[in-house]
Structures are given as structure tokens and as C-alpha cells.
Amino acid sequence: MDDLTSITADDLAASHENFSSERVNAVAKNAVTASGIRAAARRPEGVATNALGFDIEVTQGERCNQERSGRCWMFASLNTMRYRVIKKYNLKTFELSQAYPLFWDKLEKSNWFLENILDTLDEPLDGRLVSFLLTDPIGDGGQWDMFRSLVKKYGVVPKEAMPETACSRNTSDMDRYLTRYLRGAAKRLRQSHEAGVEMADLRSMKKEMMDEVYHLLAVCLGEPPASFPVRLRDKDDKLVLTGTFTPKEFFSTAVDMDVDAYVSLISAPTADKPFGHTYTVSRLGNVFEDHGVRYLNLPPTELKRVAIAQLRDNLPVWFGCDVIQSYLRDEGIMDTAALDVDALFGFPVEGNMDKAERLDYGESLMTHAMVLEGVRLDEKGEPTLWKVENSWGKDHGRDGFDTLSDAWFDEYVYQVVVDKKYLTEEERHTYETEEPTVLAPWDPMGSLA
């Protein structure tokens, strides 16, 4: 009887014979071993359709660079906000501090984590929930709703008011030591609870821990300014804004954006998330008093509709996607037609699951946030190509820009953030009034860009 459980010598011989019998396999092997999978699978015909040129386009300032940090969601959020400052004051370029919200996000996430530890003191340490909470307490990633919470509480500042540091440009060591501290704090809280310490005393312990978190962050990032001077000059060197501002005053004056009007729309076609309904993710957030995240799940066509409507009003659009998929990074091209991995290998690799199946089986989720700044339309007014502002510096892609095809949007864009005025009346009513379904903390829609 054949052994169907192990890899046998006969199995290896058959695989060798099957591989060697086709000349195309040798060609593929030579190409991939010399240049890599993506380079060998690159289709020039697909690349050619990504030439720049857009019917609707927002003009932004100079490219920003998140460097060796996972702050794309902050950069994308700040890029939508700085555009308003550039437009309002007729500036050549302008940049908001990315180190400033990083400080507050780490502080708030630490508090969020410790509150979750206090809420799960009687859960088993090796259970899935506590294990999940301990996995990545204060990672760099985030969601638009979390950034909105930070801005409402702390405002924003110009980049020169809180510039980058070694630890903001490369967050790995800061994150590592803060995570170690927080895991130790979680241990102390749980052990104190087991020893019979009352909750009021545990919360006092937590307050002391948060003071030490602030200390660690101040050493790594510097202390955020309580106020700062501003002198903005426009393209003609005319002084257009001067004075001393608090961060919240500067946001109100210079950015002047109603962040509560902006809502998160997702597109997740899985059986457990019917379209047309609202969702939240258990234990996902940063600012504890602001109650986490809220999504409305819609088909990709609706995400495109509202994104185009906002672009037509000359406003960029925050979006989240799975950036690594079908991506020619050096060329800045996200296009399912630009790579043919399945033809290279000779059987379905990328094509063996649809979007819902990729979510269900852990193959795809939101990994990166960027900004839509333009769109090309066909003769029927339907989108064919999107212009994307990334946060990987001006030397990335094409002067810091990427493009993504409309087919790629369908497959790998999971979230857009738009003013709710672009929703239909029914969509807006659902978002504002429906009690959201609570998703598990590890649901793919809880991923952080």
C-alpha cells in the first residue's frame, strides 16, 4: 500500500521528472534565481497601463518619509490635514509633526493596555485573550478612528515644534523596551490581584506605572510642547500666520477640520460581515474614554464612489490596504495585471483564493495606510487608475507617488475615510444609529496599518 503520509523517494523522483520535463520550468528557474519572483513575473503590458495622468487630482506638498517606523496611519492622517493648511495659507509646502502624535499614541496605548489587563485579571494567562493582549501592546500601527481620538484630545503641531528624533525615525528599540516594561507591569498587576490587592490599589499602581511610561517616552522623543510660536509665509513670502498657539488652538486655527464628520468605511466580503451594517472590534483603540473604532461595511464600488466625490471637492482621501500584494515597490505600481505569478509557477498561487477567502484564511488584511490624491476615469466616468501619496520619501516610486489599478482596489483596498456627507441617506443613518456588531480582537478588520 502506498505511503500517503510521508514524502517518499518515489514522490521526489516523480516531482523531479515532472519539473524537468517542461522547458518552461527551466526558464522560470533561471529567471527567478537570478532576479527574484516579482522581477521575473513582471508584465510590461500591465506596467504600461500605470502611466501618470489623472482626470481629478489634488496637489500636495513635498513627500514625507516615515523612515524605519510603522507610523503610516499617522502620516496618512497628517497628510490629509496638512493639505488643508497648504491650501488655506497658499503655502509651497508644509509638514505637521509626526513625533508629536507618536508620543501621545504610545502613552494612550499603554494606558489602554493596562486597563485591558485590569479588566482580564481573572482570565487565564495562557488563554487566547490575554495572550493576544500581551503579543503587541503598543505597536506603531493604528486606525483613523484612533488618530481622530488623538487629535481631539491633544491637537497637532508643526514639525519644527516637535521634530523627529532617533527613536521616532526608528521606533524598534523604543517599542521593544516599552513593551518589556508593560509586560512586566501586567505581571505585577496580575500577581498583586492574585495576592488579594483591591482594585482601587491596583489602579493606584497603574497611575505610578503610567508616570514611568511618560518618563520613558520623554527620554526617547522629548516632551511635547504645551505651546509654540508660529510664523508661516506663503509662496510669495508674505507672512500669513503668526502668534503663539497651543496644539489644540493650532489645529482649530490652521487645520480647521471637523474630524467627527469623517467616518471609516470598510470592504470585507466575508460571510460573518454582511454589507450594509456597522462593526467594531473588541479591545481595539488607544484613548480609553473615546470608545474604540466604528466601521460601516460596504462593497468596493461604494468606497470608490465616495472617494471620487471627496476628490472632486479637492480633498485627499485616507485609505488602508494590503500593500505588499501584486506590488512592484521600486516602480510604485499596485496592479494585479502588472505581475503574473501564476504563469511563472504554472499553477494557481495568487489565484487560489478570492478576497473573502484571503481574509478568512489569514492571507490578507490591512497592512498600510496612504492617501488617494487622484483618479483617472474612463469614458463612462468609471475609475481605472488611482494616484497614491505614500509616506516612504520622495525617492520612492515616482517622486514619492504610487499608482494602483482599479482591479487592485477591488482586491486589496479594505478601508477609506471620508466625510459622511458623501454617504447616501441610508448609509449615513446606518452608520450613526445601528448598534455595531462586535468583532473578536483578532479579527482581520482589527489589523493596524
Tab-separated table of N, CA, C and O in Angstrom, residues 107-119 121 153 181-182 185-186 188-190 192 197-214 286-289:
chain	number	residue	atom	x	y	z
A	107	LEU	N	1.629	56.730	24.776
A	107	LEU	CA	1.144	56.917	26.136
A	107	LEU	C	-0.276	56.380	26.289
A	107	LEU	O	-0.584	55.643	27.240
A	108	GLU	N	-1.145	56.734	25.348
A	108	GLU	CA	-2.540	56.289	25.429
A	108	GLU	C	-2.661	54.783	25.229
A	108	GLU	O	-3.463	54.119	25.899
A	109	LYS	N	-1.885	54.215	24.314
A	109	LYS	CA	-1.928	52.759	24.122
A	109	LYS	C	-1.459	52.026	25.375
A	109	LYS	O	-1.964	50.941	25.698
A	110	SER	N	-0.481	52.592	26.070
A	110	SER	CA	-0.020	51.969	27.309
A	110	SER	C	-1.137	51.949	28.341
A	110	SER	O	-1.360	50.931	29.027
A	111	ASN	N	-1.843	53.058	28.469
A	111	ASN	CA	-2.973	53.113	29.395
A	111	ASN	C	-4.075	52.148	28.965
A	111	ASN	O	-4.671	51.442	29.792
A	112	TRP	N	-4.357	52.099	27.654
A	112	TRP	CA	-5.373	51.181	27.108
A	112	TRP	C	-5.005	49.738	27.444
A	112	TRP	O	-5.853	48.950	27.878
A	113	PHE	N	-3.740	49.397	27.248
A	113	PHE	CA	-3.266	48.041	27.534
A	113	PHE	C	-3.433	47.696	29.008
A	113	PHE	O	-3.958	46.628	29.361
A	114	LEU	N	-3.000	48.595	29.882
A	114	LEU	CA	-3.080	48.304	31.313
A	114	LEU	C	-4.531	48.231	31.790
A	114	LEU	O	-4.859	47.424	32.666
A	115	GLU	N	-5.409	49.041	31.204
A	115	GLU	CA	-6.831	48.926	31.544
A	115	GLU	C	-7.388	47.579	31.097
A	115	GLU	O	-8.210	46.974	31.790
A	116	ASN	N	-6.946	47.096	29.941
A	116	ASN	CA	-7.383	45.774	29.491
A	116	ASN	C	-6.833	44.674	30.390
A	116	ASN	O	-7.506	43.665	30.625
A	117	ILE	N	-5.630	44.862	30.890
A	117	ILE	CA	-5.079	43.885	31.841
A	117	ILE	C	-5.911	43.871	33.119
A	117	ILE	O	-6.254	42.800	33.648
A	118	LEU	N	-6.271	45.045	33.612
A	118	LEU	CA	-7.110	45.111	34.817
A	118	LEU	C	-8.485	44.490	34.574
A	118	LEU	O	-9.099	43.946	35.495
A	119	ASP	N	-8.970	44.568	33.339
A	119	ASP	CA	-10.281	44.020	33.014
A	119	ASP	C	-10.249	42.507	32.809
A	119	ASP	O	-11.299	41.871	32.736
A	121	LEU	N	-8.149	40.297	34.698
A	121	LEU	CA	-7.331	39.719	35.773
A	121	LEU	C	-7.697	38.271	36.082
A	121	LEU	O	-6.840	37.485	36.507
A	153	LYS	N	-8.033	65.170	21.489
A	153	LYS	CA	-7.529	65.332	22.852
A	153	LYS	C	-6.272	66.192	22.913
A	153	LYS	O	-6.099	66.977	23.856
A	181	TYR	N	8.622	46.746	29.452
A	181	TYR	CA	8.154	47.372	30.690
A	181	TYR	C	6.681	47.040	30.934
A	181	TYR	O	6.282	46.687	32.053
A	182	LEU	N	5.857	47.152	29.896
A	182	LEU	CA	4.418	46.938	30.050
A	182	LEU	C	4.080	45.487	30.370
A	182	LEU	O	3.159	45.220	31.151
A	185	ALA	N	4.720	45.213	33.893
A	185	ALA	CA	3.648	45.867	34.647
A	185	ALA	C	2.416	44.971	34.710
A	185	ALA	O	1.743	44.880	35.750
A	186	ALA	N	2.106	44.311	33.594
A	186	ALA	CA	0.969	43.381	33.580
A	186	ALA	C	1.189	42.252	34.579
A	186	ALA	O	0.264	41.848	35.312
A	188	ARG	N	2.970	42.386	37.332
A	188	ARG	CA	2.812	42.917	38.687
A	188	ARG	C	1.339	43.094	39.048
A	188	ARG	O	0.908	42.776	40.167
A	189	LEU	N	0.544	43.587	38.118
A	189	LEU	CA	-0.884	43.775	38.397
A	189	LEU	C	-1.588	42.443	38.624
A	189	LEU	O	-2.387	42.299	39.556
A	190	ARG	N	-1.289	41.448	37.786
A	190	ARG	CA	-1.943	40.148	37.927
A	190	ARG	C	-1.507	39.455	39.217
A	190	ARG	O	-2.328	38.871	39.926
A	192	SER	N	-0.412	40.899	41.930
A	192	SER	CA	-0.991	41.627	43.064
A	192	SER	C	-2.455	41.255	43.254
A	192	SER	O	-2.939	41.101	44.387
A	197	VAL	N	-4.875	42.050	46.471
A	197	VAL	CA	-4.873	43.519	46.440
A	197	VAL	C	-6.171	44.011	45.810
A	197	VAL	O	-6.621	43.500	44.789
A	198	GLU	N	-6.803	45.027	46.429
A	198	GLU	CA	-8.073	45.555	45.950
A	198	GLU	C	-7.889	46.363	44.658
A	198	GLU	O	-6.803	46.900	44.375
A	199	MET	N	-8.982	46.498	43.898
A	199	MET	CA	-8.924	47.179	42.608
A	199	MET	C	-8.476	48.632	42.751
A	199	MET	O	-7.712	49.138	41.924
A	200	ALA	N	-8.935	49.334	43.773
A	200	ALA	CA	-8.531	50.734	43.958
A	200	ALA	C	-7.017	50.845	44.097
A	200	ALA	O	-6.396	51.771	43.556
A	201	ASP	N	-6.415	49.917	44.790
A	201	ASP	CA	-4.961	49.933	44.949
A	201	ASP	C	-4.251	49.533	43.651
A	201	ASP	O	-3.162	50.032	43.340
A	202	LEU	N	-4.865	48.619	42.905
A	202	LEU	CA	-4.290	48.256	41.601
A	202	LEU	C	-4.296	49.458	40.663
A	202	LEU	O	-3.333	49.670	39.911
A	203	ARG	N	-5.360	50.245	40.715
A	203	ARG	CA	-5.420	51.444	39.858
A	203	ARG	C	-4.393	52.484	40.307
A	203	ARG	O	-3.830	53.204	39.469
A	204	SER	N	-4.126	52.574	41.571
A	204	SER	CA	-3.065	53.460	42.039
A	204	SER	C	-1.708	52.987	41.521
A	204	SER	O	-0.861	53.803	41.133
A	205	MET	N	-1.513	51.670	41.512
A	205	MET	CA	-0.290	51.117	40.928
A	205	MET	C	-0.196	51.487	39.445
A	205	MET	O	0.872	51.860	38.956
A	206	LYS	N	-1.337	51.395	38.771
A	206	LYS	CA	-1.336	51.720	37.343
A	206	LYS	C	-0.964	53.175	37.109
A	206	LYS	O	-0.233	53.504	36.161
A	207	LYS	N	-1.439	54.082	37.949
A	207	LYS	CA	-1.095	55.501	37.823
A	207	LYS	C	0.422	55.701	37.923
A	207	LYS	O	1.016	56.478	37.164
A	208	GLU	N	1.052	55.009	38.860
A	208	GLU	CA	2.505	55.101	39.002
A	208	GLU	C	3.201	54.526	37.775
A	208	GLU	O	4.222	55.067	37.311
A	209	MET	N	2.661	53.444	37.247
A	209	MET	CA	3.232	52.858	36.029
A	209	MET	C	3.154	53.830	34.857
A	209	MET	O	4.100	53.964	34.072
A	210	MET	N	2.033	54.534	34.738
A	210	MET	CA	1.863	55.476	33.636
A	210	MET	C	2.828	56.646	33.762
A	210	MET	O	3.298	57.188	32.753
A	211	ASP	N	3.159	57.035	34.972
A	211	ASP	CA	4.171	58.079	35.156
A	211	ASP	C	5.523	57.605	34.627
A	211	ASP	O	6.268	58.378	34.002
A	212	GLU	N	5.830	56.336	34.834
A	212	GLU	CA	7.094	55.788	34.327
A	212	GLU	C	7.059	55.642	32.810
A	212	GLU	O	8.082	55.843	32.137
A	213	VAL	N	5.898	55.334	32.246
A	213	VAL	CA	5.767	55.293	30.787
A	213	VAL	C	6.039	56.674	30.199
A	213	VAL	O	6.756	56.818	29.193
A	214	TYR	N	5.454	57.711	30.807
A	214	TYR	CA	5.690	59.079	30.343
A	214	TYR	C	7.189	59.386	30.372
A	214	TYR	O	7.739	59.963	29.419
A	286	ASN	N	-7.061	53.379	21.477
A	286	ASN	CA	-5.934	53.959	22.210
A	286	ASN	C	-6.426	54.895	23.322
A	286	ASN	O	-6.144	54.671	24.488
A	287	VAL	N	-7.181	55.931	22.985
A	287	VAL	CA	-7.687	56.854	24.000
A	287	VAL	C	-8.875	56.198	24.697
A	287	VAL	O	-9.941	56.028	24.091
A	288	PHE	N	-8.697	55.828	25.960
A	288	PHE	CA	-9.650	54.943	26.635
A	288	PHE	C	-11.060	55.528	26.679
A	288	PHE	O	-12.048	54.813	26.491
A	289	GLU	N	-11.179	56.843	26.915
A	289	GLU	CA	-12.501	57.447	27.071
A	289	GLU	C	-13.225	57.662	25.744
A	289	GLU	O	-14.382	58.082	25.717
